[in-house]
Amino acid sequence: MQDIDTGNISTDRLTLPLLTEKNVEGDVLRLDKIHPLVSGNKWFKLRYYLEEAKAEKKTIVTYGGAWSNHILATAAACKLNKLPCIGIIRGEEATNLSSTLIKAKELEMELIFITRAAYGQRKIPERFDKSDYYFIPEGGYGLNGANGAASILNYCKKETYTHICCAAGTGTMTAGLIKAAQPACKITAISVLKNNAELEKNIQLLCGNEEKSFELIHDYHFGGYAKYKTELLDFMNEFYRQTTIPSDFVYTGKLFFAINDLIRNNYFQAGSNLLIIHSGGLQGNASLNNGTLIF
Ligand SMILES: *Cc1c(COP(=O)(O)O)cnc(C)c1O
Protein backbone atom coordinates (compact mmCIF):
# COMPACT_ATOMS: atom_id res chain seq x y z
CA MET A 1 0.00 0.00 0.00
CA GLN A 2 1.05 3.54 -0.73
CA ASP A 3 2.82 5.28 2.16
CA ILE A 4 1.58 8.47 3.80
CA ASP A 5 3.42 11.42 2.32
CA THR A 6 3.21 14.67 4.26
CA GLY A 7 5.61 16.08 1.63
CA ASN A 8 2.55 16.39 -0.65
CA ILE A 9 0.89 18.95 1.63
CA SER A 10 0.66 22.32 -0.07
CA THR A 11 -0.83 25.69 0.76
CA ASP A 12 -2.93 26.69 -2.23
CA ARG A 13 -3.71 30.38 -2.55
CA LEU A 14 -7.36 31.18 -3.34
CA THR A 15 -7.73 33.63 -6.18
CA LEU A 16 -11.49 34.16 -6.10
CA PRO A 17 -12.92 37.57 -7.10
CA LEU A 18 -14.81 37.79 -3.78
CA LEU A 19 -11.56 37.72 -1.80
CA THR A 20 -10.03 40.47 -3.92
CA GLU A 21 -13.19 42.54 -3.56
CA LYS A 22 -13.15 42.18 0.23
CA ASN A 23 -9.37 42.51 0.54
CA VAL A 24 -9.14 39.16 2.31
CA GLU A 25 -6.47 36.58 1.54
CA GLY A 26 -6.86 32.84 1.96
CA ASP A 27 -4.71 29.73 1.68
CA VAL A 28 -6.03 26.19 1.73
CA LEU A 29 -3.82 23.73 3.62
CA ARG A 30 -4.17 20.57 1.55
CA LEU A 31 -4.07 17.74 4.08
CA ASP A 32 -6.23 15.78 1.63
CA LYS A 33 -3.10 15.16 -0.44
CA ILE A 34 -1.19 12.97 2.05
CA HIS A 35 -2.87 9.70 1.08
CA PRO A 36 -5.96 8.57 -0.82
CA LEU A 37 -7.39 6.58 2.12
CA VAL A 38 -5.79 8.01 5.27
CA SER A 39 -7.02 11.32 4.12
CA GLY A 40 -6.59 14.60 5.88
CA ASN A 41 -6.78 15.20 9.58
CA LYS A 42 -7.40 11.59 10.58
CA TRP A 43 -3.77 10.51 10.29
CA PHE A 44 -2.68 13.46 12.44
CA LYS A 45 -5.28 12.62 15.07
CA LEU A 46 -4.27 8.94 15.04
CA ARG A 47 -0.49 9.24 15.16
CA TYR A 48 0.00 9.29 18.96
CA TYR A 49 -2.69 6.68 19.60
CA LEU A 50 -0.89 4.36 17.19
CA GLU A 51 2.46 4.97 18.84
CA GLU A 52 1.00 4.05 22.22
CA ALA A 53 -0.76 0.93 20.94
CA LYS A 54 2.41 -0.17 19.18
CA ALA A 55 4.52 0.29 22.33
CA GLU A 56 1.95 -1.67 24.36
CA LYS A 57 1.65 -4.35 21.62
CA LYS A 58 -2.13 -4.18 21.64
CA THR A 59 -4.88 -4.64 19.10
CA ILE A 60 -6.59 -1.39 18.23
CA VAL A 61 -10.36 -1.15 18.58
CA THR A 62 -12.34 1.82 17.37
CA TYR A 63 -15.84 2.85 16.30
CA GLY A 64 -17.69 4.40 13.40
CA GLY A 65 -20.49 4.32 10.87
CA ALA A 66 -20.57 2.73 7.42
CA TRP A 67 -19.01 5.76 5.69
CA SER A 68 -16.64 6.77 8.47
CA ASN A 69 -13.40 8.49 7.42
CA HIS A 70 -12.05 7.56 10.84
CA ILE A 71 -12.68 3.83 10.34
CA LEU A 72 -10.97 3.77 6.97
CA ALA A 73 -8.06 5.93 8.11
CA THR A 74 -7.55 3.69 11.15
CA ALA A 75 -7.62 0.57 8.98
CA ALA A 76 -5.05 2.03 6.57
CA ALA A 77 -2.80 3.50 9.27
CA CYS A 78 -2.83 0.17 11.15
CA LYS A 79 -1.96 -1.69 7.98
CA LEU A 80 0.99 0.65 7.38
CA ASN A 81 2.11 0.19 11.01
CA LYS A 82 1.48 -3.56 10.97
CA LEU A 83 -0.95 -3.28 13.87
CA PRO A 84 -4.00 -5.52 14.17
CA CYS A 85 -7.27 -3.58 14.36
CA ILE A 86 -10.99 -4.05 14.87
CA GLY A 87 -13.76 -1.68 13.82
CA ILE A 88 -17.04 -1.68 15.74
CA ILE A 89 -19.58 -0.54 13.18
CA ARG A 90 -22.90 1.14 13.94
CA GLY A 91 -25.89 -0.80 12.61
CA GLU A 92 -26.60 -4.27 11.26
CA GLU A 93 -24.35 -5.61 8.52
CA ALA A 94 -25.83 -4.62 5.16
CA THR A 95 -25.93 -7.08 2.26
CA ASN A 96 -24.05 -4.52 0.20
CA LEU A 97 -21.23 -3.12 2.26
CA SER A 98 -20.33 0.55 1.71
CA SER A 99 -17.16 1.17 -0.31
CA THR A 100 -15.60 2.50 2.91
CA LEU A 101 -16.15 -0.79 4.73
CA ILE A 102 -15.09 -2.87 1.73
CA LYS A 103 -11.78 -0.99 1.69
CA ALA A 104 -11.37 -1.27 5.48
CA LYS A 105 -11.85 -5.03 5.18
CA GLU A 106 -9.34 -5.24 2.34
CA LEU A 107 -6.90 -3.52 4.68
CA GLU A 108 -7.53 -6.37 7.13
CA MET A 109 -9.57 -4.52 9.69
CA GLU A 110 -11.92 -6.95 11.43
CA LEU A 111 -15.45 -5.53 11.33
CA ILE A 112 -17.97 -6.15 14.08
CA PHE A 113 -21.50 -4.88 13.56
CA ILE A 114 -23.63 -3.88 16.54
CA THR A 115 -27.16 -2.51 16.60
CA ARG A 116 -27.69 1.23 16.59
CA ALA A 117 -29.21 0.96 20.07
CA ALA A 118 -26.18 -0.90 21.45
CA TYR A 119 -23.85 1.52 19.68
CA GLY A 120 -25.69 4.49 21.15
CA GLN A 121 -25.18 3.08 24.62
CA ARG A 122 -21.57 2.19 23.87
CA LYS A 123 -22.38 -1.47 24.61
CA ILE A 124 -19.49 -3.41 23.18
CA PRO A 125 -19.23 -7.19 22.93
CA GLU A 126 -17.96 -9.00 26.02
CA ARG A 127 -14.84 -10.30 24.34
CA PHE A 128 -13.40 -6.81 24.73
CA ASP A 129 -13.47 -6.97 28.53
CA LYS A 130 -9.74 -7.58 28.46
CA SER A 131 -6.64 -5.51 28.56
CA ASP A 132 -5.30 -6.81 25.23
CA TYR A 133 -7.11 -4.03 23.42
CA TYR A 134 -6.29 -0.42 22.85
CA PHE A 135 -9.43 1.66 22.42
CA ILE A 136 -9.50 4.77 20.31
CA PRO A 137 -12.65 6.85 20.89
CA GLU A 138 -14.98 7.55 17.97
CA GLY A 139 -13.50 10.17 15.66
CA GLY A 140 -10.19 10.03 17.57
CA TYR A 141 -11.55 12.34 20.27
CA GLY A 142 -9.08 12.69 23.14
CA LEU A 143 -5.84 14.33 24.21
CA ASN A 144 -3.68 12.17 21.96
CA GLY A 145 -5.93 13.14 19.07
CA ALA A 146 -5.72 16.87 19.83
CA ASN A 147 -1.95 16.74 20.29
CA GLY A 148 -1.62 14.93 16.98
CA ALA A 149 -3.83 17.53 15.30
CA ALA A 150 -1.68 20.30 16.80
CA SER A 151 1.17 19.06 14.59
CA ILE A 152 -0.89 20.00 11.48
CA LEU A 153 0.41 23.54 11.81
CA ASN A 154 4.01 22.35 11.38
CA TYR A 155 3.17 22.07 7.68
CA CYS A 156 2.63 25.77 6.99
CA LYS A 157 3.99 29.17 8.00
CA LYS A 158 1.50 29.59 10.80
CA GLU A 159 2.78 33.02 11.86
CA THR A 160 1.56 34.57 8.61
CA TYR A 161 -2.14 33.97 9.26
CA THR A 162 -4.63 36.08 11.20
CA HIS A 163 -7.29 33.33 11.20
CA ILE A 164 -7.42 29.56 11.01
CA CYS A 165 -10.68 28.07 9.74
CA CYS A 166 -11.68 24.42 9.98
CA ALA A 167 -14.63 22.04 10.04
CA ALA A 168 -15.56 20.51 13.39
CA GLY A 169 -17.14 17.14 14.15
CA THR A 170 -15.89 15.98 17.56
CA GLY A 171 -13.80 19.17 17.87
CA THR A 172 -10.55 17.26 18.36
CA MET A 173 -8.84 18.93 15.41
CA THR A 174 -10.13 22.35 16.50
CA ALA A 175 -8.64 21.81 19.97
CA GLY A 176 -5.28 20.85 18.44
CA LEU A 177 -5.27 23.92 16.22
CA ILE A 178 -6.11 26.17 19.17
CA LYS A 179 -3.17 24.69 21.09
CA ALA A 180 -0.72 25.14 18.25
CA ALA A 181 -1.83 28.52 16.88
CA GLN A 182 0.03 31.77 17.44
CA PRO A 183 -1.41 33.75 20.39
CA ALA A 184 -2.94 36.49 18.20
CA CYS A 185 -4.52 34.08 15.72
CA LYS A 186 -8.27 33.54 15.79
CA ILE A 187 -9.75 30.08 15.19
CA THR A 188 -13.13 29.79 13.48
CA ALA A 189 -14.65 26.32 13.43
CA ILE A 190 -17.71 25.37 11.41
CA SER A 191 -19.77 22.72 13.15
CA VAL A 192 -21.07 20.08 10.75
CA LEU A 193 -23.59 18.74 13.27
CA LYS A 194 -26.97 20.25 14.03
CA ASN A 195 -27.26 21.96 17.43
CA ASN A 196 -24.17 20.33 18.89
CA ALA A 197 -24.38 22.02 22.27
CA GLU A 198 -21.55 19.90 23.68
CA LEU A 199 -18.98 20.98 21.12
CA GLU A 200 -17.60 23.99 22.95
CA LYS A 201 -17.21 22.10 26.22
CA ASN A 202 -15.62 19.12 24.44
CA ILE A 203 -13.07 21.41 22.79
CA GLN A 204 -12.29 23.16 26.06
CA LEU A 205 -11.76 19.81 27.80
CA LEU A 206 -8.98 19.07 25.31
CA CYS A 207 -7.23 22.41 25.17
CA GLY A 208 -7.29 23.25 28.87
CA ASN A 209 -6.97 26.87 29.78
CA GLU A 210 -5.65 28.19 26.49
CA GLU A 211 -6.48 31.88 26.32
CA LYS A 212 -6.72 31.94 22.56
CA SER A 213 -9.82 33.19 20.90
CA PHE A 214 -11.99 30.74 19.04
CA GLU A 215 -15.49 30.88 17.67
CA LEU A 216 -17.81 28.03 16.79
CA ILE A 217 -20.31 28.65 14.05
CA HIS A 218 -23.41 26.49 13.99
CA ASP A 219 -25.21 27.90 10.94
CA TYR A 220 -23.83 25.74 8.14
CA HIS A 221 -24.79 22.13 8.96
CA PHE A 222 -27.28 21.88 6.06
CA GLY A 223 -29.73 19.83 8.11
CA GLY A 224 -27.24 17.87 10.21
CA TYR A 225 -24.35 15.45 10.09
CA ALA A 226 -23.87 14.02 6.57
CA LYS A 227 -27.03 15.82 5.41
CA TYR A 228 -26.88 18.11 2.40
CA LYS A 229 -28.88 20.27 0.05
CA THR A 230 -28.52 20.88 -3.68
CA GLU A 231 -27.17 24.34 -2.85
CA LEU A 232 -24.18 22.72 -1.12
CA LEU A 233 -23.41 20.31 -3.97
CA ASP A 234 -23.73 23.14 -6.52
CA PHE A 235 -21.34 25.22 -4.48
CA MET A 236 -18.82 22.36 -4.26
CA ASN A 237 -18.88 21.93 -8.04
CA GLU A 238 -18.52 25.66 -8.63
CA PHE A 239 -15.70 25.87 -6.06
CA TYR A 240 -13.92 23.07 -7.87
CA ARG A 241 -14.37 24.82 -11.25
CA GLN A 242 -12.84 27.98 -9.89
CA THR A 243 -10.05 26.53 -7.73
CA THR A 244 -9.56 22.88 -8.83
CA ILE A 245 -9.89 21.99 -5.14
CA PRO A 246 -12.21 19.02 -4.51
CA SER A 247 -14.18 18.90 -1.26
CA ASP A 248 -16.40 16.41 0.56
CA PHE A 249 -20.06 17.01 1.37
CA VAL A 250 -19.79 16.05 5.07
CA TYR A 251 -17.03 18.38 6.22
CA THR A 252 -14.93 20.46 3.85
CA GLY A 253 -17.74 21.37 1.43
CA LYS A 254 -19.64 22.90 4.36
CA LEU A 255 -16.44 24.60 5.51
CA PHE A 256 -15.69 26.23 2.14
CA PHE A 257 -19.34 27.22 1.72
CA ALA A 258 -19.34 28.80 5.17
CA ILE A 259 -16.06 30.68 4.71
CA ASN A 260 -17.22 32.03 1.35
CA ASP A 261 -20.50 33.18 2.93
CA LEU A 262 -18.75 34.69 5.95
CA ILE A 263 -16.36 36.62 3.71
CA ARG A 264 -19.33 37.92 1.73
CA ASN A 265 -20.95 39.07 4.97
CA ASN A 266 -17.81 40.88 6.15
CA TYR A 267 -17.15 38.50 9.04
CA PHE A 268 -13.41 38.83 8.35
CA GLN A 269 -11.93 42.33 8.46
CA ALA A 270 -10.19 43.68 5.35
CA GLY A 271 -6.54 42.70 5.50
CA SER A 272 -7.24 39.29 7.10
CA ASN A 273 -5.15 36.36 5.93
CA LEU A 274 -6.93 33.04 6.39
CA LEU A 275 -5.58 29.54 6.62
CA ILE A 276 -8.39 27.14 5.69
CA ILE A 277 -7.76 23.53 6.62
CA HIS A 278 -8.66 21.01 3.94
CA SER A 279 -9.06 18.08 6.31
CA GLY A 280 -9.66 15.46 3.60
CA GLY A 281 -12.63 13.10 3.68
CA LEU A 282 -13.05 12.84 -0.09
CA GLN A 283 -13.68 9.09 0.04
CA GLY A 284 -17.07 9.77 1.64
CA ASN A 285 -18.34 11.31 -1.62
CA ALA A 286 -18.66 7.75 -2.91
CA SER A 287 -21.98 7.56 -1.01
CA LEU A 288 -23.48 10.12 -3.44
CA ASN A 289 -25.06 9.16 -6.76
CA ASN A 290 -22.61 8.92 -9.63
CA GLY A 291 -22.30 12.20 -11.53
CA THR A 292 -23.48 14.40 -8.65
CA LEU A 293 -20.05 15.95 -8.38
CA ILE A 294 -17.85 16.90 -11.33
CA PHE A 295 -14.63 15.72 -9.65
C1 LIG B 1 -13.26 13.80 10.98
C2 LIG B 1 -13.18 14.94 10.07
C3 LIG B 1 -13.30 16.28 10.52
C4 LIG B 1 -13.65 16.64 11.93
O1 LIG B 1 -12.60 16.47 12.83
P1 LIG B 1 -12.93 16.54 14.39
O2 LIG B 1 -11.57 16.45 15.00
O3 LIG B 1 -13.77 15.34 14.72
O4 LIG B 1 -13.64 17.77 14.69
C5 LIG B 1 -13.14 17.30 9.60
N1 LIG B 1 -12.91 17.02 8.31
C6 LIG B 1 -12.82 15.77 7.83
C7 LIG B 1 -12.61 15.57 6.39
C8 LIG B 1 -12.94 14.68 8.69
O5 LIG B 1 -12.86 13.44 8.19
Tab-separated table of N, CA and C in Angstrom, residues 147-258:
chain	number	residue	atom	x	y	z
A	147	ASN	N	-3.387	16.480	20.415
A	147	ASN	CA	-1.945	16.738	20.289
A	147	ASN	C	-1.438	16.367	18.903
A	148	GLY	N	-1.989	15.304	18.347
A	148	GLY	CA	-1.615	14.935	16.981
A	148	GLY	C	-2.070	16.010	16.006
A	149	ALA	N	-3.290	16.499	16.194
A	149	ALA	CA	-3.827	17.533	15.297
A	149	ALA	C	-3.039	18.836	15.425
A	150	ALA	N	-2.485	19.074	16.607
A	150	ALA	CA	-1.684	20.301	16.796
A	150	ALA	C	-0.505	20.312	15.824
A	151	SER	N	-0.004	19.116	15.469
A	151	SER	CA	1.173	19.061	14.590
A	151	SER	C	0.830	19.423	13.139
A	152	ILE	N	-0.476	19.560	12.831
A	152	ILE	CA	-0.886	19.997	11.480
A	152	ILE	C	-0.221	21.327	11.121
A	153	LEU	N	-0.101	22.199	12.116
A	153	LEU	CA	0.406	23.543	11.814
A	153	LEU	C	1.915	23.575	11.587
A	154	ASN	N	2.583	22.423	11.744
A	154	ASN	CA	4.007	22.349	11.379
A	154	ASN	C	4.184	22.343	9.866
A	155	TYR	N	3.074	22.210	9.132
A	155	TYR	CA	3.174	22.072	7.681
A	155	TYR	C	2.817	23.361	6.948
A	156	CYS	N	2.867	24.487	7.651
A	156	CYS	CA	2.634	25.773	6.986
A	156	CYS	C	3.364	26.847	7.786
A	157	LYS	N	3.382	28.049	7.241
A	157	LYS	CA	3.990	29.168	7.996
A	157	LYS	C	2.905	29.781	8.850
A	158	LYS	N	2.686	29.210	10.024
A	158	LYS	CA	1.503	29.592	10.799
A	158	LYS	C	1.515	31.051	11.247
A	159	GLU	N	2.711	31.642	11.358
A	159	GLU	CA	2.782	33.024	11.860
A	159	GLU	C	2.257	34.041	10.844
A	160	THR	N	2.017	33.596	9.602
A	160	THR	CA	1.558	34.575	8.608
A	160	THR	C	0.035	34.753	8.610
A	161	TYR	N	-0.680	33.930	9.362
A	161	TYR	CA	-2.142	33.967	9.262
A	161	TYR	C	-2.805	34.675	10.452
A	162	THR	N	-3.863	35.418	10.134
A	162	THR	CA	-4.634	36.081	11.203
A	162	THR	C	-5.745	35.164	11.715
A	163	HIS	N	-6.192	34.239	10.849
A	163	HIS	CA	-7.288	33.335	11.202
A	163	HIS	C	-6.987	31.920	10.717
A	164	ILE	N	-7.446	30.945	11.487
A	164	ILE	CA	-7.422	29.565	11.010
A	164	ILE	C	-8.866	29.088	10.998
A	165	CYS	N	-9.290	28.509	9.879
A	165	CYS	CA	-10.682	28.070	9.743
A	165	CYS	C	-10.711	26.571	9.489
A	166	CYS	N	-11.609	25.869	10.177
A	166	CYS	CA	-11.683	24.420	9.976
A	166	CYS	C	-13.111	23.933	10.186
A	167	ALA	N	-13.345	22.698	9.764
A	167	ALA	CA	-14.627	22.044	10.036
A	167	ALA	C	-14.495	21.298	11.361
A	168	ALA	N	-15.603	21.205	12.103
A	168	ALA	CA	-15.559	20.505	13.390
A	168	ALA	C	-16.640	19.447	13.484
A	169	GLY	N	-16.205	18.224	13.846
A	169	GLY	CA	-17.139	17.140	14.153
A	169	GLY	C	-17.088	16.926	15.654
A	170	THR	N	-16.086	16.158	16.109
A	170	THR	CA	-15.893	15.983	17.562
A	170	THR	C	-15.208	17.205	18.182
A	171	GLY	N	-14.535	18.007	17.361
A	171	GLY	CA	-13.803	19.171	17.875
A	171	GLY	C	-12.351	18.865	18.234
A	172	THR	N	-11.927	17.635	18.015
A	172	THR	CA	-10.545	17.258	18.355
A	172	THR	C	-9.530	18.068	17.555
A	173	MET	N	-9.772	18.164	16.249
A	173	MET	CA	-8.842	18.934	15.411
A	173	MET	C	-8.856	20.401	15.830
A	174	THR	N	-10.034	20.946	16.080
A	174	THR	CA	-10.131	22.350	16.497
A	174	THR	C	-9.289	22.582	17.750
A	175	ALA	N	-9.400	21.671	18.720
A	175	ALA	CA	-8.635	21.814	19.971
A	175	ALA	C	-7.136	21.808	19.676
A	176	GLY	N	-6.702	20.920	18.793
A	176	GLY	CA	-5.279	20.855	18.444
A	176	GLY	C	-4.811	22.142	17.792
A	177	LEU	N	-5.644	22.686	16.905
A	177	LEU	CA	-5.270	23.922	16.215
A	177	LEU	C	-5.211	25.085	17.201
A	178	ILE	N	-6.134	25.104	18.153
A	178	ILE	CA	-6.115	26.167	19.172
A	178	ILE	C	-4.805	26.086	19.956
A	179	LYS	N	-4.417	24.869	20.330
A	179	LYS	CA	-3.172	24.693	21.093
A	179	LYS	C	-1.960	25.192	20.326
A	180	ALA	N	-1.935	24.893	19.016
A	180	ALA	CA	-0.717	25.144	18.252
A	180	ALA	C	-0.660	26.528	17.616
A	181	ALA	N	-1.784	27.238	17.592
A	181	ALA	CA	-1.835	28.522	16.876
A	181	ALA	C	-1.025	29.587	17.603
A	182	GLN	N	-0.623	30.609	16.852
A	182	GLN	CA	0.034	31.773	17.438
A	182	GLN	C	-0.967	32.472	18.356
A	183	PRO	N	-0.492	33.132	19.422
A	183	PRO	CA	-1.414	33.747	20.388
A	183	PRO	C	-2.427	34.714	19.766
A	184	ALA	N	-2.030	35.478	18.738
A	184	ALA	CA	-2.941	36.492	18.200
A	184	ALA	C	-3.906	35.925	17.152
A	185	CYS	N	-3.723	34.673	16.796
A	185	CYS	CA	-4.516	34.082	15.723
A	185	CYS	C	-5.907	33.690	16.240
A	186	LYS	N	-6.902	33.881	15.387
A	186	LYS	CA	-8.266	33.538	15.790
A	186	LYS	C	-8.705	32.259	15.078
A	187	ILE	N	-9.317	31.346	15.814
A	187	ILE	CA	-9.752	30.084	15.194
A	187	ILE	C	-11.267	30.116	15.006
A	188	THR	N	-11.696	29.855	13.786
A	188	THR	CA	-13.131	29.794	13.484
A	188	THR	C	-13.445	28.375	13.033
A	189	ALA	N	-14.305	27.698	13.771
A	189	ALA	CA	-14.645	26.315	13.428
A	189	ALA	C	-16.109	26.230	13.023
A	190	ILE	N	-16.350	25.546	11.924
A	190	ILE	CA	-17.710	25.371	11.408
A	190	ILE	C	-18.210	24.003	11.857
A	191	SER	N	-19.230	23.992	12.678
A	191	SER	CA	-19.775	22.717	13.154
A	191	SER	C	-20.589	22.061	12.052
A	192	VAL	N	-20.332	20.791	11.804
A	192	VAL	CA	-21.073	20.082	10.754
A	192	VAL	C	-22.244	19.293	11.336
A	193	LEU	N	-22.448	19.394	12.634
A	193	LEU	CA	-23.590	18.737	13.275
A	193	LEU	C	-24.644	19.787	13.600
A	194	LYS	N	-25.877	19.334	13.698
A	194	LYS	CA	-26.969	20.245	14.027
A	194	LYS	C	-27.039	20.420	15.544
A	195	ASN	N	-27.102	21.647	16.001
A	195	ASN	CA	-27.257	21.959	17.430
A	195	ASN	C	-26.352	21.119	18.327
A	196	ASN	N	-25.073	21.100	18.043
A	196	ASN	CA	-24.165	20.334	18.893
A	196	ASN	C	-23.745	21.183	20.088
A	197	ALA	N	-24.584	21.156	21.112
A	197	ALA	CA	-24.384	22.017	22.273
A	197	ALA	C	-23.145	21.630	23.079
A	198	GLU	N	-22.693	20.390	22.901
A	198	GLU	CA	-21.552	19.902	23.679
A	198	GLU	C	-20.203	20.328	23.090
A	199	LEU	N	-20.238	20.790	21.846
A	199	LEU	CA	-18.976	20.976	21.116
A	199	LEU	C	-17.999	21.897	21.844
A	200	GLU	N	-18.495	23.021	22.309
A	200	GLU	CA	-17.598	23.994	22.949
A	200	GLU	C	-16.936	23.385	24.185
A	201	LYS	N	-17.742	22.723	25.001
A	201	LYS	CA	-17.214	22.102	26.216
A	201	LYS	C	-16.201	21.008	25.865
A	202	ASN	N	-16.531	20.203	24.840
A	202	ASN	CA	-15.618	19.123	24.436
A	202	ASN	C	-14.277	19.659	23.945
A	203	ILE	N	-14.325	20.800	23.267
A	203	ILE	CA	-13.071	21.405	22.795
A	203	ILE	C	-12.279	21.915	23.995
A	204	GLN	N	-12.993	22.599	24.895
A	204	GLN	CA	-12.295	23.155	26.057
A	204	GLN	C	-11.660	22.071	26.927
A	205	LEU	N	-12.314	20.917	27.014
A	205	LEU	CA	-11.760	19.807	27.795
A	205	LEU	C	-10.399	19.388	27.246
A	206	LEU	N	-10.234	19.519	25.932
A	206	LEU	CA	-8.980	19.067	25.314
A	206	LEU	C	-7.917	20.144	25.267
A	207	CYS	N	-8.299	21.409	25.283
A	207	CYS	CA	-7.228	22.410	25.168
A	207	CYS	C	-6.995	23.167	26.462
A	208	GLY	N	-7.597	22.704	27.547
A	208	GLY	CA	-7.288	23.247	28.867
A	208	GLY	C	-7.555	24.732	28.942
A	209	ASN	N	-6.675	25.441	29.625
A	209	ASN	CA	-6.969	26.873	29.785
A	209	ASN	C	-6.199	27.742	28.809
A	210	GLU	N	-6.218	27.344	27.544
A	210	GLU	CA	-5.648	28.195	26.492
A	210	GLU	C	-6.470	29.479	26.431
A	211	GLU	N	-5.780	30.592	26.326
A	211	GLU	CA	-6.481	31.882	26.320
A	211	GLU	C	-6.844	32.317	24.897
A	212	LYS	N	-6.538	31.473	23.922
A	212	LYS	CA	-6.720	31.944	22.558
A	212	LYS	C	-8.188	32.039	22.174
A	213	SER	N	-8.433	32.936	21.221
A	213	SER	CA	-9.824	33.193	20.904
A	213	SER	C	-10.296	32.234	19.814
A	214	PHE	N	-11.402	31.578	20.075
A	214	PHE	CA	-11.989	30.742	19.035
A	214	PHE	C	-13.487	30.922	19.008
A	215	GLU	N	-14.039	30.732	17.823
A	215	GLU	CA	-15.486	30.875	17.673
A	215	GLU	C	-16.041	29.672	16.930
A	216	LEU	N	-17.128	29.141	17.464
A	216	LEU	CA	-17.805	28.032	16.788
A	216	LEU	C	-19.006	28.600	16.068
A	217	ILE	N	-19.180	28.164	14.825
A	217	ILE	CA	-20.314	28.653	14.049
A	217	ILE	C	-21.215	27.470	13.731
A	218	HIS	N	-22.476	27.614	14.067
A	218	HIS	CA	-23.408	26.487	13.990
A	218	HIS	C	-24.426	26.634	12.857
A	219	ASP	N	-24.186	27.564	11.937
A	219	ASP	CA	-25.209	27.897	10.938
A	219	ASP	C	-25.051	27.203	9.591
A	220	TYR	N	-24.098	26.308	9.470
A	220	TYR	CA	-23.825	25.737	8.138
A	220	TYR	C	-23.855	24.210	8.141
A	221	HIS	N	-24.761	23.603	8.899
A	221	HIS	CA	-24.792	22.129	8.962
A	221	HIS	C	-25.656	21.525	7.853
A	222	PHE	N	-26.424	22.350	7.166
A	222	PHE	CA	-27.277	21.883	6.056
A	222	PHE	C	-28.205	20.740	6.469
A	223	GLY	N	-28.752	20.835	7.670
A	223	GLY	CA	-29.725	19.829	8.106
A	223	GLY	C	-29.150	18.824	9.088
A	224	GLY	N	-27.845	18.765	9.227
A	224	GLY	CA	-27.239	17.866	10.208
A	224	GLY	C	-26.068	17.099	9.645
A	225	TYR	N	-25.547	16.202	10.459
A	225	TYR	CA	-24.354	15.445	10.086
A	225	TYR	C	-24.619	14.599	8.835
A	226	ALA	N	-23.777	14.760	7.828
A	226	ALA	CA	-23.870	14.020	6.569
A	226	ALA	C	-25.160	14.314	5.795
A	227	LYS	N	-25.862	15.370	6.191
A	227	LYS	CA	-27.027	15.817	5.409
A	227	LYS	C	-26.545	16.896	4.435
A	228	TYR	N	-27.288	17.071	3.353
A	228	TYR	CA	-26.876	18.111	2.404
A	228	TYR	C	-28.070	18.625	1.632
A	229	LYS	N	-27.866	19.713	0.941
A	229	LYS	CA	-28.884	20.272	0.053
A	229	LYS	C	-28.220	20.532	-1.297
A	230	THR	N	-29.052	20.641	-2.332
A	230	THR	CA	-28.519	20.882	-3.678
A	230	THR	C	-27.596	22.100	-3.686
A	231	GLU	N	-27.968	23.108	-2.910
A	231	GLU	CA	-27.171	24.339	-2.850
A	231	GLU	C	-25.717	24.037	-2.452
A	232	LEU	N	-25.538	23.081	-1.562
A	232	LEU	CA	-24.183	22.721	-1.116
A	232	LEU	C	-23.418	22.019	-2.245
A	233	LEU	N	-24.076	21.057	-2.893
A	233	LEU	CA	-23.409	20.309	-3.967
A	233	LEU	C	-23.067	21.238	-5.132
A	234	ASP	N	-23.992	22.164	-5.448
A	234	ASP	CA	-23.733	23.138	-6.516
A	234	ASP	C	-22.521	23.995	-6.165
A	235	PHE	N	-22.477	24.404	-4.912
A	235	PHE	CA	-21.344	25.217	-4.479
A	235	PHE	C	-20.033	24.441	-4.623
A	236	MET	N	-20.044	23.165	-4.187
A	236	MET	CA	-18.816	22.358	-4.255
A	236	MET	C	-18.320	22.220	-5.696
A	237	ASN	N	-19.258	22.029	-6.629
A	237	ASN	CA	-18.881	21.931	-8.041
A	237	ASN	C	-18.306	23.255	-8.550
A	238	GLU	N	-18.970	24.341	-8.181
A	238	GLU	CA	-18.518	25.662	-8.630
A	238	GLU	C	-17.152	25.992	-8.014
A	239	PHE	N	-16.975	25.630	-6.740
A	239	PHE	CA	-15.701	25.869	-6.059
A	239	PHE	C	-14.582	25.083	-6.760
A	240	TYR	N	-14.913	23.878	-7.165
A	240	TYR	CA	-13.922	23.066	-7.874
A	240	TYR	C	-13.582	23.692	-9.223
A	241	ARG	N	-14.611	24.172	-9.947
A	241	ARG	CA	-14.370	24.816	-11.251
A	241	ARG	C	-13.416	25.990	-11.103
A	242	GLN	N	-13.627	26.752	-10.044
A	242	GLN	CA	-12.844	27.983	-9.889
A	242	GLN	C	-11.463	27.758	-9.284
A	243	THR	N	-11.305	26.672	-8.492
A	243	THR	CA	-10.052	26.527	-7.732
A	243	THR	C	-9.336	25.207	-8.014
A	244	THR	N	-10.001	24.279	-8.656
A	244	THR	CA	-9.558	22.884	-8.835
A	244	THR	C	-9.328	22.181	-7.498
A	245	ILE	N	-9.987	22.670	-6.438
A	245	ILE	CA	-9.886	21.987	-5.145
A	245	ILE	C	-11.167	21.176	-4.910
A	246	PRO	N	-11.035	19.845	-4.814
A	246	PRO	CA	-12.208	19.023	-4.514
A	246	PRO	C	-12.532	19.082	-3.026
A	247	SER	N	-13.798	18.901	-2.682
A	247	SER	CA	-14.175	18.901	-1.263
A	247	SER	C	-15.160	17.766	-1.031
A	248	ASP	N	-15.436	17.475	0.237
A	248	ASP	CA	-16.398	16.413	0.558
A	248	ASP	C	-17.665	17.044	1.124
A	249	PHE	N	-18.795	16.355	0.978
A	249	PHE	CA	-20.060	17.006	1.371
A	249	PHE	C	-20.318	16.955	2.879
A	250	VAL	N	-19.540	16.166	3.616
A	250	VAL	CA	-19.789	16.049	5.067
A	250	VAL	C	-19.045	17.131	5.864
A	251	TYR	N	-17.841	17.441	5.442
A	251	TYR	CA	-17.028	18.382	6.222
A	251	TYR	C	-16.547	19.595	5.408
A	252	THR	N	-15.632	19.327	4.448
A	252	THR	CA	-14.932	20.463	3.847
A	252	THR	C	-15.808	21.265	2.882
A	253	GLY	N	-16.806	20.624	2.274
A	253	GLY	CA	-17.742	21.369	1.427
A	253	GLY	C	-18.486	22.399	2.273
A	254	LYS	N	-18.937	21.976	3.454
A	254	LYS	CA	-19.645	22.898	4.356
A	254	LYS	C	-18.690	23.997	4.845
A	255	LEU	N	-17.437	23.613	5.072
A	255	LEU	CA	-16.438	24.605	5.509
A	255	LEU	C	-16.223	25.673	4.439
A	256	PHE	N	-15.952	25.251	3.202
A	256	PHE	CA	-15.689	26.235	2.141
A	256	PHE	C	-16.929	27.089	1.873
A	257	PHE	N	-18.095	26.456	1.908
A	257	PHE	CA	-19.337	27.217	1.721
A	257	PHE	C	-19.440	28.303	2.796
A	258	ALA	N	-19.203	27.881	4.040
A	258	ALA	CA	-19.337	28.802	5.174
A	258	ALA	C	-18.342	29.955	5.071
